[in-house]
């Protein structure tokens, strides 16, 4: 009898500890969910409508660096007087780009190089002014007469250098599936913003191959994505029956959407007048390829790809009408990020519960 009582006393404490562990686990799960909600809500608004950065100034003004006050966009006179070119850092078909200095701040000065493309340059300026938001590079000033645009400088440059940046010792801690997926979400957020912009549904036409797409976007120092080049951004207006064509030349390759390719076979030479127009779903077709670049080959990236398989397969449907919207893609990315963060934080929670 004494032995049985002694045995019972030894059995009871572990049961008590087990109940305590379960209670702590449940509390941890609830706390984790709360942290996830606050964390994701801070970076990505769930409604899809709050596109304006609270830090942005009123239209026609900008704020740079640690300065609290907003300044008006710099005029031709102010640019000529106050901005000093330092060096040329890039040149494309439309403009030349100079790293410059304004009041001890590094800035970017873009100038037209081909007078035949001045309409493209002015269209890009028009888009830059109208689309100022958390998704678009900050405009600091412009001079239409001299075909000059002044924008904020981002030292990490375009997304083409992402992998090189992530191998710099300072940024190696950012080279995770989690951070890379968030960059992909930033990219899709930009596409979503362009498709529902204040001007209407805009199509990102400078996107005929992966390298070209990456050159259109900047990587900020706090690891977010901004669209930088808006020269080729035509408007879709379904109610008016207006679709778009990205340029007047034949587009080839698997990167561009099927509807962007010449539909009449090799035996019939390409003619721009006979090429059917298309809509913004061409941008959706390209999302899986761009996201694949973002995800890279770090630990966990293949698990992310597996979770995104279905939505990416939907993006690659041949019929544009069957592809999801950018908002639907973004919603799926958010769900996957939430799920994977929860599983990474509590790997044994499901089995224990």
Tab-separated table of C-alpha atoms in Angstrom, residues 23 27 43 60 77 136 140-141 176 191 199 221 287 329-330 342 347 350:
chain	number	residue	atom	x	y	z
A	23	UNK	CA	-0.879	26.100	-21.523
A	27	UNK	CA	-0.130	31.123	-25.085
A	43	UNK	CA	4.498	46.147	-44.114
A	60	UNK	CA	4.386	69.024	-55.848
A	77	UNK	CA	16.489	77.445	-62.339
A	136	UNK	CA	7.456	54.802	-56.955
A	140	UNK	CA	12.626	65.895	-56.462
A	141	UNK	CA	12.290	68.193	-59.455
A	176	UNK	CA	16.881	34.458	-46.353
A	191	UNK	CA	2.179	45.651	-60.340
A	199	UNK	CA	-4.767	57.105	-63.845
A	221	UNK	CA	18.580	50.601	-48.324
A	287	UNK	CA	5.293	37.279	-62.170
A	329	UNK	CA	-1.455	36.918	-56.430
A	330	UNK	CA	-0.490	39.304	-53.641
A	342	UNK	CA	4.270	30.451	-38.192
A	347	UNK	CA	7.947	23.754	-35.890
A	350	UNK	CA	1.002	21.015	-34.604
